[in-house]
XYZ file of C-alpha atoms in Angstrom:
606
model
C 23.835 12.220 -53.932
C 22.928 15.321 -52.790
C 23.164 17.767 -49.810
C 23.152 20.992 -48.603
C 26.659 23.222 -48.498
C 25.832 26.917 -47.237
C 29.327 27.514 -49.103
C 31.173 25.838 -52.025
C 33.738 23.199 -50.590
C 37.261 25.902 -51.144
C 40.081 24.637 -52.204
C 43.039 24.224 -49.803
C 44.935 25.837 -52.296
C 43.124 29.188 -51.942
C 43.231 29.308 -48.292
C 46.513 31.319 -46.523
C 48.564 29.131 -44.384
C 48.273 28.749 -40.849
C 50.496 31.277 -39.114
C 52.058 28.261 -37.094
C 51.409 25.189 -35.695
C 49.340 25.257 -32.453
C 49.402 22.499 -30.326
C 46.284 21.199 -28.587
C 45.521 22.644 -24.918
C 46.138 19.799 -22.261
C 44.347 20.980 -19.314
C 41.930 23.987 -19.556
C 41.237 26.476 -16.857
C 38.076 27.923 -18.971
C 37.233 26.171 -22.221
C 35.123 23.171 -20.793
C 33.986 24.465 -17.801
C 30.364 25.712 -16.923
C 30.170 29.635 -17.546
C 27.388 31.659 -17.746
C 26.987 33.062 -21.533
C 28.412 36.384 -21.782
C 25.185 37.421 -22.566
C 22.697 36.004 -20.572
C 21.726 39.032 -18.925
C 20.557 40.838 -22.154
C 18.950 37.915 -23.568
C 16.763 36.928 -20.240
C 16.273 40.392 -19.326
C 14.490 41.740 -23.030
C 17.275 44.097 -22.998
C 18.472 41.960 -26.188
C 17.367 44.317 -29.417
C 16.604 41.938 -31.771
C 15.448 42.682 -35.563
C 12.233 42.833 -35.110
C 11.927 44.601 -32.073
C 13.764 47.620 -33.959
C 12.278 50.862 -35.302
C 14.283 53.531 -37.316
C 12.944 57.013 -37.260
C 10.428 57.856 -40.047
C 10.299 54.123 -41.045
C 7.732 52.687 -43.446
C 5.922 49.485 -43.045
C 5.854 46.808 -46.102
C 3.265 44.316 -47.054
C 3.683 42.045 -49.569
C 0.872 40.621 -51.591
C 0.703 36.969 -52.189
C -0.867 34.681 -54.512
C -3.755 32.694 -52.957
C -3.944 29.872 -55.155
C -1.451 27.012 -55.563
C -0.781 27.588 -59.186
C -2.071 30.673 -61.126
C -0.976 33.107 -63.343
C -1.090 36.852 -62.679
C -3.289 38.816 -65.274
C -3.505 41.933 -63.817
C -2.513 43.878 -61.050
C -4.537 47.164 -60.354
C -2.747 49.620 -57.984
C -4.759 52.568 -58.526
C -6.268 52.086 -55.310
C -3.688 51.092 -53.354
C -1.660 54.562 -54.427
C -4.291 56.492 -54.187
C -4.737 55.447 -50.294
C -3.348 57.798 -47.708
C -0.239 56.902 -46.440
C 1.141 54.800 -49.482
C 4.361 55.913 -50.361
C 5.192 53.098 -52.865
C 3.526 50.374 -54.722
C 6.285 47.490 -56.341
C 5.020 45.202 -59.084
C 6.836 42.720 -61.564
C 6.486 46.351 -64.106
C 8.481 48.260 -61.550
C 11.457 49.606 -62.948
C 14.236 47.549 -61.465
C 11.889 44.968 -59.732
C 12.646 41.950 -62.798
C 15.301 40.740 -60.361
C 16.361 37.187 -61.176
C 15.124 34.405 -58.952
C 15.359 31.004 -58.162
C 18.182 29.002 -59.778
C 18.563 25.347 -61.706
C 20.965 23.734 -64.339
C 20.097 26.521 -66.919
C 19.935 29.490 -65.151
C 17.042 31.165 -63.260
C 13.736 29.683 -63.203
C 11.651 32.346 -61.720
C 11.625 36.490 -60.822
C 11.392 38.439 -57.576
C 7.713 38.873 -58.527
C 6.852 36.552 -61.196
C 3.457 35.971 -63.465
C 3.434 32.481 -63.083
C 2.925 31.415 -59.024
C 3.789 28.240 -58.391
C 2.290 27.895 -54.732
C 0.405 30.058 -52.613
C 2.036 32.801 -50.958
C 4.425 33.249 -54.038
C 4.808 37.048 -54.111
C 3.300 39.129 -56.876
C 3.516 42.875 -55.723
C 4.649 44.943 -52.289
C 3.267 47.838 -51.160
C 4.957 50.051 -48.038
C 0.894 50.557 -47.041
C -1.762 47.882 -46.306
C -3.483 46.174 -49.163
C -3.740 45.767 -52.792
C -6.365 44.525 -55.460
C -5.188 41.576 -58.173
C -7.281 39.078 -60.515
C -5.686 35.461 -61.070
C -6.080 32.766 -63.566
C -6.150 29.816 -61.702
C -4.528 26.979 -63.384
C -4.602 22.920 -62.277
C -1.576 22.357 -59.246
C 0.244 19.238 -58.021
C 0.711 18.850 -54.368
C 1.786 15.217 -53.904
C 5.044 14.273 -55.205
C 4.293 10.761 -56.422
C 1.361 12.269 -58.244
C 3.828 14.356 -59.520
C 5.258 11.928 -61.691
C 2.335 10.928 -63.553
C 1.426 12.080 -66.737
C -1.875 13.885 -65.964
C -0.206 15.997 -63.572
C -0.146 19.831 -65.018
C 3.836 20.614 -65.914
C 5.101 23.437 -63.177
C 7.709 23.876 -65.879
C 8.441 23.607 -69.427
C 9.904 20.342 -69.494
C 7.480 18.155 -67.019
C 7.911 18.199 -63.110
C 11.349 16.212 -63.115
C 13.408 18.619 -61.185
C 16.578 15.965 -60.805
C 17.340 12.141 -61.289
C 20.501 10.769 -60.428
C 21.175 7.016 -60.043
C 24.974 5.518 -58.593
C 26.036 2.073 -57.805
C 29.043 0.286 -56.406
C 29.798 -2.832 -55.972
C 27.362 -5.862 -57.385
C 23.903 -5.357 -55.614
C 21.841 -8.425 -57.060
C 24.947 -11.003 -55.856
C 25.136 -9.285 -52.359
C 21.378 -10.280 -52.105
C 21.939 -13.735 -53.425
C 24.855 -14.251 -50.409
C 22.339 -12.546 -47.617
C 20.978 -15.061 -45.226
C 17.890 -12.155 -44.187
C 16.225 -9.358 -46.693
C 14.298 -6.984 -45.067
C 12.473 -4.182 -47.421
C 10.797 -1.673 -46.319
C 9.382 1.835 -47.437
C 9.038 5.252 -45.261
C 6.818 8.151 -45.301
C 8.205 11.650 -43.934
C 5.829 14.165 -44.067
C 6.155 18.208 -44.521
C 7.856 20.391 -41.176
C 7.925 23.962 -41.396
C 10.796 25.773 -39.016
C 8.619 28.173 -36.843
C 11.294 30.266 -35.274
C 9.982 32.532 -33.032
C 11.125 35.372 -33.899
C 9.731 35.358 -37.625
C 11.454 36.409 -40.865
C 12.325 40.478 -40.987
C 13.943 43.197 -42.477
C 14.787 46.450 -42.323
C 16.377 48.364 -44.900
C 17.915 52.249 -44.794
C 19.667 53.819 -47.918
C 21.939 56.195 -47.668
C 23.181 57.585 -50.831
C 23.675 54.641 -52.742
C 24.752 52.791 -49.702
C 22.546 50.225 -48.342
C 22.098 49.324 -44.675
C 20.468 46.215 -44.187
C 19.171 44.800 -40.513
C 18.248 41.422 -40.967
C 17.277 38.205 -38.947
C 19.788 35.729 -40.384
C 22.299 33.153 -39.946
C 25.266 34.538 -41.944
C 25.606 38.228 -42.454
C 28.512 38.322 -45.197
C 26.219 35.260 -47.112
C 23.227 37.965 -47.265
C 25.607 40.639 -47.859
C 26.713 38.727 -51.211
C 23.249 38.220 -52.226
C 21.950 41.652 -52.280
C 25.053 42.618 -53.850
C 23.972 40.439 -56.838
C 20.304 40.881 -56.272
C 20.314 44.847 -56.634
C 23.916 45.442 -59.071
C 25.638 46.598 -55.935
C 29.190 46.750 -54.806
C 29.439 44.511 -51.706
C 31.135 47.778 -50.210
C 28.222 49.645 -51.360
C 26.111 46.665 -49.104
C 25.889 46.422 -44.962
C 23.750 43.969 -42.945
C 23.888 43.409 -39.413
C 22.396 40.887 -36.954
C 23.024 40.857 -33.448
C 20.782 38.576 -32.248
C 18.352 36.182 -34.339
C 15.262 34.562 -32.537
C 15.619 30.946 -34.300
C 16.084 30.011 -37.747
C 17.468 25.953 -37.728
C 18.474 26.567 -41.513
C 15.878 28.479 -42.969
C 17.385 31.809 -42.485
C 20.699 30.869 -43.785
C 19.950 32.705 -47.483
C 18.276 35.221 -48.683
C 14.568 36.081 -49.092
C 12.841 37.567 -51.366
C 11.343 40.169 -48.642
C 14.373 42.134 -47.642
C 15.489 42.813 -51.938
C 11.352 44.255 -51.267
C 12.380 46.369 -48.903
C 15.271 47.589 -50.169
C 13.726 48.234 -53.035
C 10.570 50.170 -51.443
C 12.989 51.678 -49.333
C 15.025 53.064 -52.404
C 11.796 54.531 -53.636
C 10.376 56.531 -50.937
C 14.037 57.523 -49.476
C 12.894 56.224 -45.957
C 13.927 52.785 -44.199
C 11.309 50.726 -44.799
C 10.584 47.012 -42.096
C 8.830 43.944 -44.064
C 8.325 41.779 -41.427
C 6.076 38.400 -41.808
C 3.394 36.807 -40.417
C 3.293 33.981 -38.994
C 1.276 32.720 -41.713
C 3.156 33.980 -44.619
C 6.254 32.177 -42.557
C 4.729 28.774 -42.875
C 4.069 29.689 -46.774
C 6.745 31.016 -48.262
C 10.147 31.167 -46.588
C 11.374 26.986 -46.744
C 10.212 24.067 -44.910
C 11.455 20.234 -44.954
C 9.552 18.813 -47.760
C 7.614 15.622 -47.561
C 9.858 12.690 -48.623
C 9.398 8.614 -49.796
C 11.982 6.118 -49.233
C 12.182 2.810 -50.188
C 15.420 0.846 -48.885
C 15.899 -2.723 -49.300
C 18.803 -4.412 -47.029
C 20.504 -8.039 -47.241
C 22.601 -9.724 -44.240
C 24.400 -12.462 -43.256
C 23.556 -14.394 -40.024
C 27.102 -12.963 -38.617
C 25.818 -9.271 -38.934
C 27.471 -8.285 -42.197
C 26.283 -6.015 -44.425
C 25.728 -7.771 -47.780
C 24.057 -5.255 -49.835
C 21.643 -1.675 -50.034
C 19.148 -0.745 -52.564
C 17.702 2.702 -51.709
C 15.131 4.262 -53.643
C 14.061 7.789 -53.126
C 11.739 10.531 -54.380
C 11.011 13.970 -52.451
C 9.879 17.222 -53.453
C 11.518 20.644 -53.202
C 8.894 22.470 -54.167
C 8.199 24.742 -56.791
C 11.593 25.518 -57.626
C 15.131 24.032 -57.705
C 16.293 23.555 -54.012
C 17.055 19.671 -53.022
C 14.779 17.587 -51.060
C 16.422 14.254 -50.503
C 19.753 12.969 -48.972
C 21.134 9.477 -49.387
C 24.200 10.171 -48.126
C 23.794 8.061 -45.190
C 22.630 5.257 -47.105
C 26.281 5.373 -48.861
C 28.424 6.529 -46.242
C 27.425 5.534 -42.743
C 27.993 1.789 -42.563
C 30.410 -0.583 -44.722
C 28.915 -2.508 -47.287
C 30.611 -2.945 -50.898
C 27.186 -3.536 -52.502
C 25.131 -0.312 -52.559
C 22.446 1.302 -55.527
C 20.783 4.427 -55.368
C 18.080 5.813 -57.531
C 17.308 9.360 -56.270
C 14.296 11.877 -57.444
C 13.507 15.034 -57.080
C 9.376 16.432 -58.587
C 8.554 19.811 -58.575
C 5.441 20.347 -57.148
C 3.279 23.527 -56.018
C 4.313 24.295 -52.594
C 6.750 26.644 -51.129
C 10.779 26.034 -51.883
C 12.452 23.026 -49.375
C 15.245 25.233 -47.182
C 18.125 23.758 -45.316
C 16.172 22.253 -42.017
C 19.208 20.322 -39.681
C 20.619 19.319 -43.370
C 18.140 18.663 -46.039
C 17.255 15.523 -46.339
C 19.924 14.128 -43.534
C 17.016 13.354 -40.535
C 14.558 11.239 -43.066
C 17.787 9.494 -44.348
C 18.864 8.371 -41.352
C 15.144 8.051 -39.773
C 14.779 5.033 -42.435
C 18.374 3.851 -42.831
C 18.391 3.150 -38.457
C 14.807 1.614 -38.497
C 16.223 -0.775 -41.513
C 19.251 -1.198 -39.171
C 17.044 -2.285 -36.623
C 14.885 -4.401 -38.101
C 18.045 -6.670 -39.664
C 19.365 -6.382 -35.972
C 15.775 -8.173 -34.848
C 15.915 -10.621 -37.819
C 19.204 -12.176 -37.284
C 18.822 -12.013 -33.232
C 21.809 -9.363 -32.801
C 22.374 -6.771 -30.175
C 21.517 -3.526 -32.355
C 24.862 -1.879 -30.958
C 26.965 -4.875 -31.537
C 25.127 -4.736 -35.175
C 25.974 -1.345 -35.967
C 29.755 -1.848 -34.354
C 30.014 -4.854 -37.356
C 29.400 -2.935 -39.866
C 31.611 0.265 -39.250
C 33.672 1.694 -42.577
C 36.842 2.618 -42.391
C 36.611 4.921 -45.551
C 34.416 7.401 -46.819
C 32.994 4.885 -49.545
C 31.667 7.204 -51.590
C 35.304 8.296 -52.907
C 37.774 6.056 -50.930
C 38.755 8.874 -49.018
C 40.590 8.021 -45.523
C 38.696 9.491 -42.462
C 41.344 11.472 -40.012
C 39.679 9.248 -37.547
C 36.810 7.396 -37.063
C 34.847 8.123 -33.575
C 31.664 5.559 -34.071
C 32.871 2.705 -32.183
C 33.237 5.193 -29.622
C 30.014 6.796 -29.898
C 28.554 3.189 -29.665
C 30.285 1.800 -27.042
C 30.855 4.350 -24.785
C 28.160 5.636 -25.464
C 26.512 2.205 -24.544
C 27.900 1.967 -21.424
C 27.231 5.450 -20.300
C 23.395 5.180 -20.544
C 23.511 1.290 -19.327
C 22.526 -0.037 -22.589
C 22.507 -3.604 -21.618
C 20.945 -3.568 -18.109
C 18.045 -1.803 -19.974
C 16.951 -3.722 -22.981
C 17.346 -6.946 -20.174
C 14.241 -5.138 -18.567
C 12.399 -4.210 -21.870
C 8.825 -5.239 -21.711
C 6.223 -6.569 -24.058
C 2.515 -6.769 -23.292
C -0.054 -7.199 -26.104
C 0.398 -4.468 -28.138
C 2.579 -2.510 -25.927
C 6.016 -2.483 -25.453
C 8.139 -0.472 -23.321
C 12.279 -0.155 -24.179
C 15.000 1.717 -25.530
C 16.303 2.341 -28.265
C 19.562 3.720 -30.161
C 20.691 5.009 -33.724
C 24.067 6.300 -34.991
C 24.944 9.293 -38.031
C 27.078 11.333 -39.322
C 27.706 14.654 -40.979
C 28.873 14.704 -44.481
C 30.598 18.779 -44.602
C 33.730 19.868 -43.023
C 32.721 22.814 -42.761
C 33.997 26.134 -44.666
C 37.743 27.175 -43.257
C 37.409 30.618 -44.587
C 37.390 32.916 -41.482
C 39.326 35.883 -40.154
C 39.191 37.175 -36.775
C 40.964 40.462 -35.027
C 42.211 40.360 -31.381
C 43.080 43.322 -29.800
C 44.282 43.345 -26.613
C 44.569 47.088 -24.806
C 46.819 48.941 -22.499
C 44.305 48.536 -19.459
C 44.795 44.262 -20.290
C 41.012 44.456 -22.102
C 39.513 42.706 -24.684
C 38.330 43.284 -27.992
C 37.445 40.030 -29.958
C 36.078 40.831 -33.663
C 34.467 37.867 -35.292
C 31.669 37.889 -38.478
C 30.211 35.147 -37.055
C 26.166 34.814 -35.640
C 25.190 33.655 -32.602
C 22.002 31.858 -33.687
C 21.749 30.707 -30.077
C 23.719 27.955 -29.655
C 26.505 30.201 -27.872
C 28.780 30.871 -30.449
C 29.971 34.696 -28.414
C 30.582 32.928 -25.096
C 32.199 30.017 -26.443
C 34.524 32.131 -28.578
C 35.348 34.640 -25.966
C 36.183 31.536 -23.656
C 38.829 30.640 -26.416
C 40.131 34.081 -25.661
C 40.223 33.563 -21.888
C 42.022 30.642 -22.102
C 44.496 31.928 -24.094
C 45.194 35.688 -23.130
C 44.467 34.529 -19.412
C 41.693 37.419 -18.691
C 38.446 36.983 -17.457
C 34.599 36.241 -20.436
C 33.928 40.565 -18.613
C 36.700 41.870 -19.876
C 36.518 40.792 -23.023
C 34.085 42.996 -25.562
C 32.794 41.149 -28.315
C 32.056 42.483 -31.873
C 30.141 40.599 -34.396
C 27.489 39.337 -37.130
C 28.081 42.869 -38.675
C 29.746 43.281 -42.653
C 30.877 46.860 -41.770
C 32.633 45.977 -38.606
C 33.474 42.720 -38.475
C 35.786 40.201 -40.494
C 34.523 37.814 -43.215
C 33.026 34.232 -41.687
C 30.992 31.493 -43.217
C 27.096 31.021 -42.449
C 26.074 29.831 -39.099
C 25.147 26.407 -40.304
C 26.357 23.186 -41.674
C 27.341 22.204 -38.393
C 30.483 24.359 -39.384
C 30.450 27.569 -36.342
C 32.634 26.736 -33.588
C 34.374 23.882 -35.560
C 35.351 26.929 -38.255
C 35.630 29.938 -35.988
C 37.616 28.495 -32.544
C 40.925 27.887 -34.620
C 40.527 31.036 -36.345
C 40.014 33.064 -32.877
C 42.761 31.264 -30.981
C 45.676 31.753 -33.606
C 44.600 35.839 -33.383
C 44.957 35.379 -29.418
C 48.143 33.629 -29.827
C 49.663 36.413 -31.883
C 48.276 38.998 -29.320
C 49.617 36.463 -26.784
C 53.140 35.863 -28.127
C 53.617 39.868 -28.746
C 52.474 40.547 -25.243
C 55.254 37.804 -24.302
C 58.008 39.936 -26.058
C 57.087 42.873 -24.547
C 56.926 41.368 -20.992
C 60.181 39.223 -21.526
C 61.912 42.468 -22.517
C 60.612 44.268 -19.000
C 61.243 41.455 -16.595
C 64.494 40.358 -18.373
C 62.920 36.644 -17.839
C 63.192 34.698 -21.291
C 59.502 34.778 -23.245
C 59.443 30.832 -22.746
C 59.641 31.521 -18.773
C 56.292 33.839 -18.788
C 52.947 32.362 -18.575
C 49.406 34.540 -18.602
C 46.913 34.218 -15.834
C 44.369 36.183 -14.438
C 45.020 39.599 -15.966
C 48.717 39.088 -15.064
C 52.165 38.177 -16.726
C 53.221 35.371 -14.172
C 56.559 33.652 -14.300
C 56.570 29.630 -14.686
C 56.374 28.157 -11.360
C 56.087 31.594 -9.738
C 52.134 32.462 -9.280
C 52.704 34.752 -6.677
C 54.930 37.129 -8.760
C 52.748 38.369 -11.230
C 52.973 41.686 -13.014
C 49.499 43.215 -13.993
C 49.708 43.375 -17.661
C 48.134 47.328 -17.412
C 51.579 48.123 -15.165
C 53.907 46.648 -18.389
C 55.635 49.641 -19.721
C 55.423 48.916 -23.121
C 51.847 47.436 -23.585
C 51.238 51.484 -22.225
C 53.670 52.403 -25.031
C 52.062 50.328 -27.674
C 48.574 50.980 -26.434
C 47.244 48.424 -28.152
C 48.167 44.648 -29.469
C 46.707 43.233 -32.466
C 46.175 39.818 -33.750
C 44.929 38.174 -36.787
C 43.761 34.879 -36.942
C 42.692 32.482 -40.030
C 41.500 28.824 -39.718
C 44.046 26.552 -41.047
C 43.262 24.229 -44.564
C 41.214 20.949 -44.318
C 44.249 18.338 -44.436
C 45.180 16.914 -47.946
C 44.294 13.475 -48.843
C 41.848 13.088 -46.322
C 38.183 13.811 -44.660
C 37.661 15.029 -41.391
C 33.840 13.830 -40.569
C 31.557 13.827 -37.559
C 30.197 11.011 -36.263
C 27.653 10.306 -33.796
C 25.200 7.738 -31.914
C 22.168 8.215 -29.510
C-alpha cells in the first residue's frame, strides 16, 4: 500500500494540547455564507504580484540545460563558449564546487545528483547557466518507456539492480474461498495513461542572497516544506533560509516539493552576488517537474446474488519514473468497501521518463477509476441498483488496521446524495439505442490522510478593533485567506475588511503544513479559531471589567461589545478603555491532536 503524505503522520504525543475545549458553532452569521474572497479584487484586477510576474533590481536570468535523449550519459560538457559570451555571469556544472548536491531518494539513500552524468529521461538537468545557451556531447544509451516492457529482461537496467523500483504484496482474509462462495466474477483490467499538471502559471524562482542569508520567492504550495529543503539542499540553517509565496498560479500537487531549479538559482545566484529568476518553459514543465504516471490495473471481484462483497484480487503495476517517487495506490481497493477477502500484488518499474509528483493523490483517481467501474459492472451482473450496491457493502472499520472511523459519512453521501440529484427518476429515463446510450452515473471514495495537525497561528486584535490574522499557510486558490479570515469574523465579530491577513511567508509567518493532502482548511480553521478565542476571551475580561457586566453576559458583534439580549447597547470595542491601554491583544492558536484510538477519514460519492 502506498500513498502520498506531504508530511510524516506526527505523533499525538508530540503535538501541545489544545488550549481548551471549543465547542462547535450552532448558527453562523459568516462562516457558510456567500462572501466575496478577500481578495478578489487583486486577483481579477492583475494587481495580484505573483512569482513570476516579479523582477528584483539587477536580476540575472537562468537557463538550465537539459538532456535531449531519454537515457544518456554526459561525457563532456564544454563551457568555454558559453563564459566567454557577453553577459554570462556564471556557468554551473556537476564539477562546480558545491553543485554535487544529493538528489532523488530510495531505500538506500540517494539515487541521483542535482546535475548528474547519468540522465535518465529527457529534460534531466546537466548544467545552468545565468545566460542563454550551452554546448554538451552525450552518449546515448538504450531507454525504457513502457512500464510492462519494463519488466522484461531485455529492457536496459535504469539502475544497478534491474528496473524493480518496489514490490509489495498483502492479503487478508481467504481470497480463493470468497471466489468459490461468489454467485458472479467479473475481471477486468484498466489502462490509465500519462497527465502532466499544466498550471498556468509555470514553475519559478527567484533567489537573492544576502550575506549568507537566502531569500527565496517561489511558486509553491508550502513555504516552510521548501524552506526545509533548501536548508538541507545547500548546508543552511533554516534561519539562515526565507521563501515567500503570495500567490501561486496552479500547481494540483506538483509544486508541493522542491525542484531542482530554485537550489540552481540559488546557487547561480550565490556566484554572481545578484538575484538570479529560473523560470520554465512550458516545455521543460511537461518534462521535468512531475506528472501522473501511466498506470495498469488488473482487479478481479466475486459477489453474491444479495450484493455482498465476497472477495478482491487487485493487481497493479505503474511507473514513477526514473527515480523513486510512487506511482500506484490500492488503497481504495482495501479500504473503501467491506469485504474480508482481499489480495494485493502492487509494482512499481523504473522507467525513463520524468519523476511521478503528487497529482490529486498519487495513484488515488486510477484506483478508484477501476475499483467504481468493477463496482458497476457487479451492480449490472447481479441486477442491483448501483447505489443500493455500494450502500451493501459499506465498512464500518478502516480494514486495513481495524481502526474505528470517528464516523462514517458514505451512506450519507449515497443517499442523500441520491436523492438530491433525483437518482431514481433518472436512470428510469436512461436510454439505449444501438450503440448509444444516454444515463447517469455515480461513484463513491475516500481520502486515506488526516491531514498534518501541526500549525500555529497569531491573532492580534488592535486598539482601533482591527485585524491582524498571521497564518503560514498558501492560498493555492481554493480560498484558503477568505475562508480563514471568515473564521476570524465569526469569532471576534468584525467585518473579512478589517481584518489584514499575513501569510505563505517563513520570515513572517508561523509554521503550517503544505497546501495539499486535502489537509488546508481541515488543519488550519481549528488552529485560527482557538487564536481568536484567546483574543476573544481577553477582550471579554477587559470589557467585563469596564461595563461591570459578568464576561459570560458580553457577546461580540459587529465591531462592538454587545450585552446578551441587549443589541442595541453596544460599546465600540475602539471606545474600551483598556483595549486603548493594552493597545494590542494577542492570541495563539494550535490545532488540537488527531483523537487516540481512532481515524478521522473523508468520505465521498458523486
Amino acid at each position: 500500500m502506498k500513498y502520498y503524505l506531504p508530511t510524516p503522520e506526527p505523533d499525538s504525543r508530540d503535538l501541545p494540547p489544545p488550549a481548551q475545549d471549543i465547542e462547535p458553532w450552532g448558527e453562523t452569521r459568516v462562516v457558510g455564507k456567500p462572501l466575496p474572497r478577500v481578495d478578489a479584487y487583486e486577483r481579477v484586477s492583475g494587481t495580484a504580484v505573483y512569482t513570476l510576474d516579479m523582477t528584483l533590481p539587477d536580476m540575472l536570468y537562468a537557463a538550465v540545460v537539459r538532456c535531449p535523449h531519454a537515457h544518456a550519459r554526459v561525457v563532456s560538457v564544454d563551457t568555454s563558449r558559453a563564459a566567454a559570451m557577453a553577459g554570462v555571469r556564471a556557468v554551473i556544472t556537476a564539477s562546480t564546487p558545491g553543485a554535487a548536491i544529493p538528489w532523488y531518494f530510495g531505500g538506500d539513500g540517494p539515487t541521483s545528483t542535482l546535475f548528474d552524468e547519468r540522465c535518465r529521461y529527457a529534460g534531466e538537468e546537466v548544467a545552468a547557466v545565468a545566460a542563454e545557451t550551452q554546448h554538451q556531447a552525450y552518449e546515448v544509451l538504450p531507454h525504457v518507456q513502457d512500464d510492462e516492457v519494463a519488466l522484461t529482461p531485455e529492457a536496459p537496467a535504469l539502475h544497478e539492480g534491474g528496473n524493480v523500483m518496489s514490490q509489495d504484496t498483502s492479503e487478508r482474509g481467504d481470497v480463493e474461498a470468497g471466489f468459490a462462495e461468489a454467485d458472479v466474477v467479473v475481471e477486468e483490467t484498466y489502462h490509465t495513461p500519462c497527465e502532466l499538471h499544466t498550471p498556468m502559471e509555470t514553475f519559478v524562482s527567484i533567489a537573492r542572497w544576502d550575506g549568507n542569508r537566502l531569500t527565496v520567492w517561489d511558486s509553491n504550495q508550502g513555504v516552510f516544506g521548501i524552506q526545509a529543503g533548501l536548508a538541507r539542499a545547500l548546508s543552511l540553517p533554516l534561519t539562515s533560509v526565507r521563501v515567500i509565496c503570495h500567490y501561486m498560479g496552479g500547481g494540483f500537487g506538483s509544486k508541493l516539493g522542491l525542484s531542482k531549479y530554485t537550489v540552481v538559482a540559488a546557487l547561480l545566484a550565490r556566484m554572481t552576488a545578484r538575484p538570479v529568476k529560473a523560470a520554465l518553459t512550458r516545455e521543460e514543465s511537461f518534462l521535468c517537474v512531475g506528472n501522473r504516471p501511466a498506470t495498469m490495473i488488473k482487479l478481479k471481484a466475486g459477489m453474491k446474488r444479495d450484493g455482498t462483497l465476497t472477495a478482491l484480487d487487485g493487481v497493479f503495476l505503474g511507473s514513477g519514473g526514473a527515480y523513486p517517487a510512487g506511482a500506484t495506490s490500492t488503497y481504495l481497493v482495501q479500504a473503501l468497501y467491506r469485504c474480508a477477502n482481499v489480495r494485493i500484488e502492487d509494482s512499481e518499474v523504473y522507467t525513463n521518463a520524468g519523476p511521478a509528483r503528487p497529482f490529486r493523490a498519487p495513484g488515488f483517481p486510477n484506483c478508484a477509476w477501476a475499483l467504481e467501474q468493477t463496482m458497476d459492472a457487479l451492480a449490472e451482473a447481479i441486477g442491483m441498483d448501483p447505489v443500493q450496491l455500494r450502500l451493501k457493502n459499506i465498512a464500518a472499520v478502516l480494514q486495513i488496521n481495524d481502526t474505528p472511523y470517528t464516523s462514517i459519512g458514505l451512506s450519507e453521501c449515497l443517499s442523500e446524495g441520491a436523492t438530491a440529484f433525483g437518482w431514481s427518476e433518472a436512470r428510469a429515463q436512461s436510454q439505449e439505442n444501438g450503440h448509444l446510450r444516454r444515463g447517469v452515473g455515480m461513484a463513491a471514495g475516500m481520502w486515506a490522510w488526516q491531514g498534518d495537525p501541526r500549525a500555529t497561528v497569531i491573532v492580534k486584535l488592535f486598539s482601533d478593533g482591527s485585524v491582524n490574522l498571521n497564518m503560514g499557510a498558501s492560498d493555492i486558490g481554493t480560498g484558503t485567506k477568505t475562508t480563514m479570515a471568515m473564521v476570524v469574523s465569526e469569532e471576534l465579530g468584525v467585518a473579512l475588511d478589517r481584518i489584514q491577513i499575513e501569510h505563505a511567508d517563513t520570515g513572517t509567518t508561523q509554521n503550517a503544513p503544505s497546501s495539499g493532502g486535502s489537509q488546508t482548511l481541515l488543519v488550519m480553521a481549528p488552529a485560527v479559531r482557538a487564536a481568536a478565542i484567546e483574543v476573544k476571551n481577553q477582550l471579554l475580561e477587559l470589557a467585563s471589567a469596564e461595563l461591570d457586566r459578568p464576561a459570560e453576559e458580553l457577546m461580540l458583534s459587529e465591531g462592538k461589545v454587545v450585552p446578551v439580549g441587549e443589541p442595541d447597547a453596544g460599546t465600540e470595542l475602539a471606545n474600551l478603555r483598556g483595549l486603548r491601554g493594552r493597545q494590542v491583544l494577542v492570541g495563539v492558536g494550535r490545532r488540537h491532536p488527531h483523537p487516540e484510538g481512532k481515524i478521522a477519514l473523508p468520505f465521498a460519492a458523486q
